[in-house]
PDB file of C-alpha atoms and ligand atoms in Angstrom:
ATOM      1  CA  UNK A   5     -14.419  -9.047  -6.118  1.00 96.00           C
ATOM      2  CA  UNK A   6     -12.012 -10.020  -8.875  1.00 97.00           C
ATOM      3  CA  UNK A   7      -8.468  -8.616  -8.635  1.00 97.00           C
ATOM      4  CA  UNK A   8      -5.623  -8.601 -11.099  1.00 97.00           C
ATOM      5  CA  UNK A   9      -2.318  -7.353  -9.720  1.00 96.00           C
ATOM      6  CA  UNK A  10      -0.112  -6.103 -12.566  1.00 96.00           C
ATOM      7  CA  UNK A  11       3.600  -5.383 -11.996  1.00 95.00           C
ATOM      8  CA  UNK A  12       4.890  -2.511 -14.143  1.00 95.00           C
ATOM      9  CA  UNK A  13       8.449  -3.899 -14.371  1.00 90.00           C
ATOM     10  CA  UNK A  14       9.992  -0.440 -13.941  1.00 93.00           C
ATOM     11  CA  UNK A  15      12.827   0.492 -11.613  1.00 93.00           C
ATOM     12  CA  UNK A  16      10.322   1.684  -8.989  1.00 95.00           C
ATOM     13  CA  UNK A  17       8.604  -1.721  -9.109  1.00 94.00           C
ATOM     14  CA  UNK A  18       5.100  -0.231  -9.278  1.00 96.00           C
ATOM     15  CA  UNK A  19       2.012  -2.385  -9.035  1.00 97.00           C
ATOM     16  CA  UNK A  20      -1.209  -1.427 -10.757  1.00 98.00           C
ATOM     17  CA  UNK A  21      -4.527  -3.177 -10.260  1.00 98.00           C
ATOM     18  CA  UNK A  22      -7.648  -4.083 -12.140  1.00 98.00           C
ATOM     19  CA  UNK A  23     -10.576  -4.705  -9.805  1.00 98.00           C
ATOM     20  CA  UNK A  24     -13.786  -6.096 -11.277  1.00 98.00           C
ATOM     21  CA  UNK A  25     -17.355  -6.882 -10.330  1.00 97.00           C
ATOM     22  CA  UNK A  26     -17.765 -10.664 -10.691  1.00 96.00           C
ATOM     23  CA  UNK A  27     -21.309 -10.276 -12.008  1.00 97.00           C
ATOM     24  CA  UNK A  28     -20.842  -7.712 -14.777  1.00 98.00           C
ATOM     25  CA  UNK A  29     -17.041  -7.819 -15.349  1.00 98.00           C
ATOM     26  CA  UNK A  30     -16.987  -4.030 -15.192  1.00 98.00           C
ATOM     27  CA  UNK A  31     -13.727  -2.850 -13.653  1.00 98.00           C
ATOM     28  CA  UNK A  32     -11.698   0.008 -12.226  1.00 98.00           C
ATOM     29  CA  UNK A  33      -8.007   0.471 -12.938  1.00 98.00           C
ATOM     30  CA  UNK A  34      -5.997   1.611  -9.912  1.00 98.00           C
ATOM     31  CA  UNK A  35      -2.826   3.635 -10.650  1.00 98.00           C
ATOM     32  CA  UNK A  36      -2.564   2.436 -14.285  1.00 97.00           C
ATOM     33  CA  UNK A  37       0.975   3.627 -15.046  1.00 97.00           C
ATOM     34  CA  UNK A  38       1.686   1.244 -17.930  1.00 98.00           C
ATOM     35  CA  UNK A  39      -1.442   1.925 -19.973  1.00 98.00           C
ATOM     36  CA  UNK A  40      -0.675  -0.619 -22.696  1.00 98.00           C
ATOM     37  CA  UNK A  41      -0.279  -3.452 -20.239  1.00 97.00           C
ATOM     38  CA  UNK A  42      -3.294  -2.351 -18.247  1.00 98.00           C
ATOM     39  CA  UNK A  43      -5.528  -2.165 -21.327  1.00 98.00           C
ATOM     40  CA  UNK A  44      -4.293  -5.445 -22.780  1.00 98.00           C
ATOM     41  CA  UNK A  45      -4.806  -7.292 -19.482  1.00 98.00           C
ATOM     42  CA  UNK A  46      -8.354  -5.961 -19.203  1.00 98.00           C
ATOM     43  CA  UNK A  47      -9.020  -7.037 -22.760  1.00 98.00           C
ATOM     44  CA  UNK A  48      -7.673 -10.535 -22.281  1.00 98.00           C
ATOM     45  CA  UNK A  49      -9.717 -10.955 -19.087  1.00 98.00           C
ATOM     46  CA  UNK A  50     -12.855  -9.673 -20.817  1.00 98.00           C
ATOM     47  CA  UNK A  51     -13.208  -6.838 -18.291  1.00 98.00           C
ATOM     48  CA  UNK A  52     -14.567  -3.375 -19.205  1.00 98.00           C
ATOM     49  CA  UNK A  53     -12.786  -0.473 -17.527  1.00 98.00           C
ATOM     50  CA  UNK A  54     -15.353   2.071 -16.263  1.00 98.00           C
ATOM     51  CA  UNK A  55     -13.195   3.978 -13.817  1.00 98.00           C
ATOM     52  CA  UNK A  56      -9.597   4.941 -13.084  1.00 98.00           C
ATOM     53  CA  UNK A  57      -8.649   5.573  -9.461  1.00 98.00           C
ATOM     54  CA  UNK A  58      -5.410   7.228  -8.383  1.00 98.00           C
ATOM     55  CA  UNK A  59      -4.334   6.518  -4.816  1.00 98.00           C
ATOM     56  CA  UNK A  60      -2.342   9.773  -4.841  1.00 98.00           C
ATOM     57  CA  UNK A  61      -0.833  12.429  -7.046  1.00 98.00           C
ATOM     58  CA  UNK A  62       2.685  11.092  -7.710  1.00 98.00           C
ATOM     59  CA  UNK A  63       3.464  10.628 -11.380  1.00 97.00           C
ATOM     60  CA  UNK A  64       4.323   6.944 -11.088  1.00 97.00           C
ATOM     61  CA  UNK A  65       0.675   6.405 -10.098  1.00 98.00           C
ATOM     62  CA  UNK A  66      -1.023   8.786 -12.544  1.00 98.00           C
ATOM     63  CA  UNK A  67       1.189   8.496 -15.630  1.00 98.00           C
ATOM     64  CA  UNK A  68      -1.172   6.230 -17.590  1.00 98.00           C
ATOM     65  CA  UNK A  69      -4.443   8.043 -16.797  1.00 98.00           C
ATOM     66  CA  UNK A  70      -4.759   9.924 -20.053  1.00 98.00           C
ATOM     67  CA  UNK A  71      -4.327   6.951 -22.377  1.00 98.00           C
ATOM     68  CA  UNK A  72      -6.536   4.592 -20.346  1.00 98.00           C
ATOM     69  CA  UNK A  73      -9.294   7.212 -20.208  1.00 98.00           C
ATOM     70  CA  UNK A  74      -8.929   7.994 -23.927  1.00 98.00           C
ATOM     71  CA  UNK A  75      -9.274   4.293 -24.752  1.00 98.00           C
ATOM     72  CA  UNK A  76     -12.168   3.504 -22.406  1.00 98.00           C
ATOM     73  CA  UNK A  77     -14.041   6.708 -21.518  1.00 98.00           C
ATOM     74  CA  UNK A  78     -13.481   5.869 -17.839  1.00 98.00           C
ATOM     75  CA  UNK A  79     -14.222   8.401 -15.097  1.00 98.00           C
ATOM     76  CA  UNK A  80     -11.241   9.519 -13.002  1.00 98.00           C
ATOM     77  CA  UNK A  81     -11.417   9.300  -9.197  1.00 98.00           C
ATOM     78  CA  UNK A  82      -8.844  10.665  -6.760  1.00 98.00           C
ATOM     79  CA  UNK A  83      -8.614  12.189  -3.273  1.00 98.00           C
ATOM     80  CA  UNK A  84     -10.683  15.385  -3.117  1.00 98.00           C
ATOM     81  CA  UNK A  85      -7.578  17.452  -2.343  1.00 97.00           C
ATOM     82  CA  UNK A  86      -5.798  16.059  -5.427  1.00 97.00           C
ATOM     83  CA  UNK A  87      -8.180  17.677  -7.921  1.00 95.00           C
ATOM     84  CA  UNK A  88      -5.780  20.553  -8.501  1.00 94.00           C
ATOM     85  CA  UNK A  89      -2.738  18.247  -8.552  1.00 97.00           C
ATOM     86  CA  UNK A  90      -3.985  15.590 -11.007  1.00 98.00           C
ATOM     87  CA  UNK A  91      -5.402  16.601 -14.398  1.00 97.00           C
ATOM     88  CA  UNK A  92      -9.073  16.031 -15.200  1.00 97.00           C
ATOM     89  CA  UNK A  93     -10.306  14.411 -11.985  1.00 98.00           C
ATOM     90  CA  UNK A  94     -14.064  13.777 -12.350  1.00 98.00           C
ATOM     91  CA  UNK A  95     -14.841  12.669  -8.793  1.00 98.00           C
ATOM     92  CA  UNK A  96     -12.997  13.859  -5.678  1.00 98.00           C
ATOM     93  CA  UNK A  97     -13.163  11.207  -2.954  1.00 98.00           C
ATOM     94  CA  UNK A  98     -13.866  12.087   0.675  1.00 98.00           C
ATOM     95  CA  UNK A  99     -13.427   9.660   3.586  1.00 98.00           C
ATOM     96  CA  UNK A 100     -16.281   7.141   3.539  1.00 98.00           C
ATOM     97  CA  UNK A 101     -17.267   7.724  -0.090  1.00 98.00           C
ATOM     98  CA  UNK A 102     -18.140   4.570  -2.004  1.00 98.00           C
ATOM     99  CA  UNK A 103     -16.973   3.751  -5.507  1.00 98.00           C
ATOM    100  CA  UNK A 104     -19.486   1.375  -7.062  1.00 98.00           C
ATOM    101  CA  UNK A 105     -18.065  -1.027  -9.625  1.00 97.00           C
ATOM    102  CA  UNK A 106     -20.553  -2.975 -11.734  1.00 97.00           C
ATOM    103  CA  UNK A 107     -23.610  -4.263  -9.894  1.00 97.00           C
ATOM    104  CA  UNK A 108     -22.146  -5.834  -6.778  1.00 93.00           C
ATOM    105  CA  UNK A 109     -18.788  -4.344  -5.870  1.00 96.00           C
ATOM    106  CA  UNK A 110     -18.285  -1.416  -3.543  1.00 97.00           C
ATOM    107  CA  UNK A 111     -14.924   0.071  -2.605  1.00 98.00           C
ATOM    108  CA  UNK A 112     -14.759   2.515   0.290  1.00 98.00           C
ATOM    109  CA  UNK A 113     -12.428   5.499   0.139  1.00 98.00           C
ATOM    110  CA  UNK A 114     -10.258   6.021   3.200  1.00 98.00           C
ATOM    111  CA  UNK A 115      -8.548   9.370   3.727  1.00 98.00           C
ATOM    112  CA  UNK A 116      -4.998   8.267   4.554  1.00 98.00           C
ATOM    113  CA  UNK A 117      -2.569  11.213   4.710  1.00 98.00           C
ATOM    114  CA  UNK A 118       1.114  10.680   5.473  1.00 98.00           C
ATOM    115  CA  UNK A 119       2.897   9.684   2.265  1.00 98.00           C
ATOM    116  CA  UNK A 120       1.198  12.766   0.795  1.00 98.00           C
ATOM    117  CA  UNK A 121      -1.766  14.803   1.994  1.00 98.00           C
ATOM    118  CA  UNK A 122      -3.910  13.689  -0.964  1.00 97.00           C
ATOM    119  CA  UNK A 123      -3.686   9.946  -0.434  1.00 98.00           C
ATOM    120  CA  UNK A 124      -6.647   7.610  -0.529  1.00 98.00           C
ATOM    121  CA  UNK A 125      -6.700   3.887   0.226  1.00 98.00           C
ATOM    122  CA  UNK A 126      -9.558   1.765  -1.089  1.00 98.00           C
ATOM    123  CA  UNK A 127     -11.124  -0.726   1.254  1.00 98.00           C
ATOM    124  CA  UNK A 128     -13.213  -3.712   0.242  1.00 98.00           C
ATOM    125  CA  UNK A 129     -15.262  -4.886   3.202  1.00 97.00           C
ATOM    126  CA  UNK A 130     -15.519  -8.501   2.073  1.00 95.00           C
ATOM    127  CA  UNK A 131     -18.526 -10.762   2.234  1.00 90.00           C
ATOM    128  CA  UNK A 132     -19.469 -14.158   3.633  1.00 89.00           C
ATOM    129  CA  UNK A 133     -17.343 -15.781   0.951  1.00 90.00           C
ATOM    130  CA  UNK A 134     -14.649 -13.151   0.368  1.00 93.00           C
ATOM    131  CA  UNK A 135     -12.048 -11.749   2.728  1.00 97.00           C
ATOM    132  CA  UNK A 136     -11.664  -7.960   3.008  1.00 98.00           C
ATOM    133  CA  UNK A 137      -8.906  -6.206   1.083  1.00 98.00           C
ATOM    134  CA  UNK A 138      -7.107  -2.887   1.056  1.00 98.00           C
ATOM    135  CA  UNK A 139      -5.534  -1.184  -1.950  1.00 98.00           C
ATOM    136  CA  UNK A 140      -3.077   0.945  -0.081  1.00 98.00           C
ATOM    137  CA  UNK A 141      -0.975   2.835  -2.644  1.00 98.00           C
ATOM    138  CA  UNK A 142       2.179   4.180  -1.015  1.00 98.00           C
ATOM    139  CA  UNK A 143       0.847   4.167   2.554  1.00 98.00           C
ATOM    140  CA  UNK A 144       1.400   0.516   3.491  1.00 98.00           C
ATOM    141  CA  UNK A 145       3.782  -1.814   1.673  1.00 98.00           C
ATOM    142  CA  UNK A 146       4.404  -5.478   2.321  1.00 97.00           C
ATOM    143  CA  UNK A 147       6.664  -5.443   5.386  1.00 97.00           C
ATOM    144  CA  UNK A 148       7.035  -1.648   5.320  1.00 98.00           C
ATOM    145  CA  UNK A 149       5.419   1.781   4.994  1.00 98.00           C
ATOM    146  CA  UNK A 150       5.723   4.599   2.463  1.00 98.00           C
ATOM    147  CA  UNK A 151       8.249   7.393   2.729  1.00 97.00           C
ATOM    148  CA  UNK A 152       7.205  10.938   3.583  1.00 97.00           C
ATOM    149  CA  UNK A 153       9.709  13.020   1.651  1.00 93.00           C
ATOM    150  CA  UNK A 154       7.683  14.006  -1.409  1.00 94.00           C
ATOM    151  CA  UNK A 155       4.869  15.965   0.164  1.00 93.00           C
ATOM    152  CA  UNK A 156       4.160  13.907   3.281  1.00 97.00           C
ATOM    153  CA  UNK A 157       4.670  13.967   7.034  1.00 97.00           C
ATOM    154  CA  UNK A 158       5.720  11.104   9.351  1.00 98.00           C
ATOM    155  CA  UNK A 159       3.567  12.132  12.356  1.00 98.00           C
ATOM    156  CA  UNK A 160       0.508  12.356  10.137  1.00 98.00           C
ATOM    157  CA  UNK A 161       1.366   8.949   8.718  1.00 98.00           C
ATOM    158  CA  UNK A 162       1.600   7.510  12.233  1.00 98.00           C
ATOM    159  CA  UNK A 163      -1.909   8.825  13.023  1.00 98.00           C
ATOM    160  CA  UNK A 164      -3.211   7.237   9.812  1.00 98.00           C
ATOM    161  CA  UNK A 165      -1.751   3.872  10.852  1.00 98.00           C
ATOM    162  CA  UNK A 166      -3.116   4.094  14.395  1.00 98.00           C
ATOM    163  CA  UNK A 167      -6.595   5.167  13.377  1.00 98.00           C
ATOM    164  CA  UNK A 168      -7.096   3.256  10.137  1.00 98.00           C
ATOM    165  CA  UNK A 169      -4.560   0.514   9.414  1.00 98.00           C
ATOM    166  CA  UNK A 170      -3.559  -1.127  12.713  1.00 98.00           C
ATOM    167  CA  UNK A 171      -7.290  -1.659  13.357  1.00 98.00           C
ATOM    168  CA  UNK A 172      -8.076  -3.512  10.113  1.00 98.00           C
ATOM    169  CA  UNK A 173      -9.287  -7.122  10.421  1.00 97.00           C
ATOM    170  CA  UNK A 174      -6.458  -9.677  10.383  1.00 98.00           C
ATOM    171  CA  UNK A 175      -7.778 -11.348   7.225  1.00 97.00           C
ATOM    172  CA  UNK A 176      -7.584  -8.138   5.154  1.00 98.00           C
ATOM    173  CA  UNK A 177      -5.550  -8.773   1.991  1.00 98.00           C
ATOM    174  CA  UNK A 178      -2.886  -6.122   1.321  1.00 98.00           C
ATOM    175  CA  UNK A 179      -2.442  -4.751  -2.219  1.00 98.00           C
ATOM    176  CA  UNK A 180       0.307  -2.095  -2.154  1.00 98.00           C
ATOM    177  CA  UNK A 181       1.506   0.340  -4.831  1.00 98.00           C
ATOM    178  CA  UNK A 182       5.043  -1.076  -5.087  1.00 96.00           C
ATOM    179  CA  UNK A 183       6.879  -4.354  -4.620  1.00 93.00           C
ATOM    180  CA  UNK A 184       9.501  -3.525  -1.985  1.00 94.00           C
ATOM    181  CA  UNK A 185       9.081  -6.674   0.061  1.00 94.00           C
ATOM    182  CA  UNK A 186      12.671  -7.945  -0.014  1.00 93.00           C
ATOM    183  CA  UNK A 187      14.207  -4.620   1.066  1.00 95.00           C
ATOM    184  CA  UNK A 188      11.510  -4.153   3.668  1.00 97.00           C
ATOM    185  CA  UNK A 189      11.996  -7.619   5.159  1.00 97.00           C
ATOM    186  CA  UNK A 190      15.718  -6.925   5.342  1.00 97.00           C
ATOM    187  CA  UNK A 191      14.951  -3.692   7.203  1.00 98.00           C
ATOM    188  CA  UNK A 192      12.643  -5.497   9.636  1.00 98.00           C
ATOM    189  CA  UNK A 193      15.382  -8.086  10.260  1.00 98.00           C
ATOM    190  CA  UNK A 194      17.985  -5.346  10.777  1.00 98.00           C
ATOM    191  CA  UNK A 195      15.787  -3.957  13.590  1.00 98.00           C
ATOM    192  CA  UNK A 196      14.623  -7.347  14.939  1.00 98.00           C
ATOM    193  CA  UNK A 197      17.250 -10.005  14.128  1.00 98.00           C
ATOM    194  CA  UNK A 198      15.166 -12.639  15.973  1.00 97.00           C
ATOM    195  CA  UNK A 199      12.007 -12.103  13.881  1.00 98.00           C
ATOM    196  CA  UNK A 200      11.532 -15.695  12.676  1.00 98.00           C
ATOM    197  CA  UNK A 201       8.505 -14.880  10.508  1.00 98.00           C
ATOM    198  CA  UNK A 202      10.445 -12.233   8.596  1.00 98.00           C
ATOM    199  CA  UNK A 203      13.540 -14.461   8.335  1.00 98.00           C
ATOM    200  CA  UNK A 204      11.612 -17.392   6.855  1.00 97.00           C
ATOM    201  CA  UNK A 205       9.608 -15.219   4.473  1.00 96.00           C
ATOM    202  CA  UNK A 206      12.797 -13.549   3.208  1.00 95.00           C
ATOM    203  CA  UNK A 207      14.313 -16.979   2.632  1.00 94.00           C
ATOM    204  CA  UNK A 208      11.203 -18.032   0.679  1.00 91.00           C
ATOM    205  CA  UNK A 209      11.275 -14.814  -1.384  1.00 88.00           C
ATOM    206  CA  UNK A 210      14.871 -15.437  -2.390  1.00 84.00           C
ATOM    207  CA  UNK A 211      13.869 -18.820  -3.833  1.00 83.00           C
ATOM    208  CA  UNK A 212      11.358 -17.144  -6.141  1.00 76.00           C
ATOM    209  CA  UNK A 213      12.515 -15.604  -9.372  1.00 66.00           C
ATOM    210  CA  UNK A 214      10.980 -12.747 -11.360  1.00 63.00           C
ATOM    211  CA  UNK A 215       7.625 -11.383 -10.324  1.00 62.00           C
ATOM    212  CA  UNK A 216       6.672 -12.334  -6.806  1.00 62.00           C
ATOM    213  CA  UNK A 217       2.905 -11.716  -6.802  1.00 72.00           C
ATOM    214  CA  UNK A 218       3.028 -12.173  -3.072  1.00 86.00           C
ATOM    215  CA  UNK A 219      -0.164 -11.154  -1.273  1.00 94.00           C
ATOM    216  CA  UNK A 220       0.055 -10.680   2.475  1.00 97.00           C
ATOM    217  CA  UNK A 221      -2.723  -9.922   4.903  1.00 98.00           C
ATOM    218  CA  UNK A 222      -2.854  -7.731   7.993  1.00 98.00           C
ATOM    219  CA  UNK A 223      -2.181 -10.666  10.345  1.00 98.00           C
ATOM    220  CA  UNK A 224       1.022 -11.353   8.439  1.00 98.00           C
ATOM    221  CA  UNK A 225       1.977  -7.666   8.476  1.00 98.00           C
ATOM    222  CA  UNK A 226       1.625  -7.739  12.267  1.00 98.00           C
ATOM    223  CA  UNK A 227       4.334 -10.457  12.236  1.00 98.00           C
ATOM    224  CA  UNK A 228       6.761  -9.301   9.512  1.00 98.00           C
ATOM    225  CA  UNK A 229       6.370  -5.517   9.291  1.00 98.00           C
ATOM    226  CA  UNK A 230       8.472  -3.776  11.920  1.00 98.00           C
ATOM    227  CA  UNK A 231       6.218  -0.674  11.705  1.00 98.00           C
ATOM    228  CA  UNK A 232       3.370  -2.858  13.076  1.00 98.00           C
ATOM    229  CA  UNK A 233       5.549  -4.148  15.913  1.00 98.00           C
ATOM    230  CA  UNK A 234       6.207  -0.986  17.903  1.00 98.00           C
ATOM    231  CA  UNK A 235       6.194  -2.768  21.257  1.00 95.00           C
ATOM    232  CA  UNK A 236       8.568  -5.582  20.235  1.00 97.00           C
ATOM    233  CA  UNK A 237      11.086  -6.062  23.029  1.00 96.00           C
ATOM    234  CA  UNK A 238      13.950  -6.731  20.628  1.00 97.00           C
ATOM    235  CA  UNK A 239      13.098  -3.706  18.505  1.00 98.00           C
ATOM    236  CA  UNK A 240      12.983  -1.378  21.521  1.00 97.00           C
ATOM    237  CA  UNK A 241      16.128  -2.885  23.104  1.00 97.00           C
ATOM    238  CA  UNK A 242      18.181  -2.418  19.922  1.00 97.00           C
ATOM    239  CA  UNK A 243      16.870   1.116  19.390  1.00 97.00           C
ATOM    240  CA  UNK A 244      17.800   2.030  22.968  1.00 97.00           C
ATOM    241  CA  UNK A 245      21.297   0.603  22.546  1.00 96.00           C
ATOM    242  CA  UNK A 246      21.694   2.842  19.503  1.00 96.00           C
ATOM    243  CA  UNK A 247      19.905   5.870  20.999  1.00 96.00           C
ATOM    244  CA  UNK A 248      20.604   5.851  24.761  1.00 94.00           C
ATOM    245  CA  UNK A 249      18.484   8.994  25.260  1.00 94.00           C
ATOM    246  CA  UNK A 250      15.375   7.050  24.295  1.00 95.00           C
ATOM    247  CA  UNK A 251      13.235   6.295  27.386  1.00 94.00           C
ATOM    248  CA  UNK A 252      12.975   2.752  28.755  1.00 92.00           C
ATOM    249  CA  UNK A 253       9.400   2.462  27.508  1.00 94.00           C
ATOM    250  CA  UNK A 254       9.208   4.722  24.461  1.00 97.00           C
ATOM    251  CA  UNK A 255       5.786   5.572  23.086  1.00 97.00           C
ATOM    252  CA  UNK A 256       4.587   3.728  19.985  1.00 98.00           C
ATOM    253  CA  UNK A 257       4.728   7.024  18.117  1.00 98.00           C
ATOM    254  CA  UNK A 258       8.344   7.620  19.127  1.00 97.00           C
ATOM    255  CA  UNK A 259       9.322   4.152  17.882  1.00 98.00           C
ATOM    256  CA  UNK A 260       7.397   4.571  14.615  1.00 98.00           C
ATOM    257  CA  UNK A 261       9.019   7.951  13.891  1.00 98.00           C
ATOM    258  CA  UNK A 262      12.495   6.625  14.657  1.00 97.00           C
ATOM    259  CA  UNK A 263      11.919   3.641  12.339  1.00 98.00           C
ATOM    260  CA  UNK A 264      10.671   5.938   9.564  1.00 98.00           C
ATOM    261  CA  UNK A 265      13.750   8.132   9.990  1.00 97.00           C
ATOM    262  CA  UNK A 266      16.109   5.139   9.968  1.00 97.00           C
ATOM    263  CA  UNK A 267      14.438   3.653   6.894  1.00 97.00           C
ATOM    264  CA  UNK A 268      15.111   6.900   4.979  1.00 96.00           C
ATOM    265  CA  UNK A 269      18.837   6.275   4.981  1.00 93.00           C
ATOM    266  CA  UNK A 270      18.930   2.509   5.334  1.00 89.00           C
TER     267      UNK A 270
HETATM  268 ZN1   ZN B 327       4.055   7.979  -4.098  1.00 90.76          ZN
END
């Protein structure tokens, strides 16, 4: 699998992706908001865009569909429940559906509600020579998770994480829909001031200028993403100091929901 991560350079810090079959150089464009940049990158790489995939229905992920499709004739894929929310969807994706790209690349659609109820993540299973990868839209971010206030639900998001994301192989590369890593690391550190992995990564991030192009994997998320660390002693101790009504051993769901609520106003 060939991957090009393309920052949009907008205030929302969107990422779009080109994902290509190494054998045929046929590609899909994921959430191609900045159509000019997406098309010019594909051209300079020599990749032919055959499909556009939207992870979900929000405009900052669908805004470039029309122009990319007009320029390439690509088919549009999105969550099956998004067909009446996104214009001109050709293929509605159900959980477990495969998107075939070129001759040798297969992306699996995961049904991942929470940020919205029409959200799909795309999973690449990997091979003997390639690690797995997930294109996770606004469900999972580096060191954080998506918000739920534009059509989503935090409890549903928690179930998605338990059933589909916490269980991913450690080596899975994480390709999110936005670059929020610095803010998210700062949030993790605010909840777990002794999280050395998050502290050193934040320090490293601050040394970098401009586009970060930082790719984490699930093992790293388990260390730096407070939403993956629901049984951390420090996290629970600090939450209980702040919320004395919280039980001594709160459930993972209780901790997740409290973190999601705190992140909304942090
Ligand atoms: Zn969104």
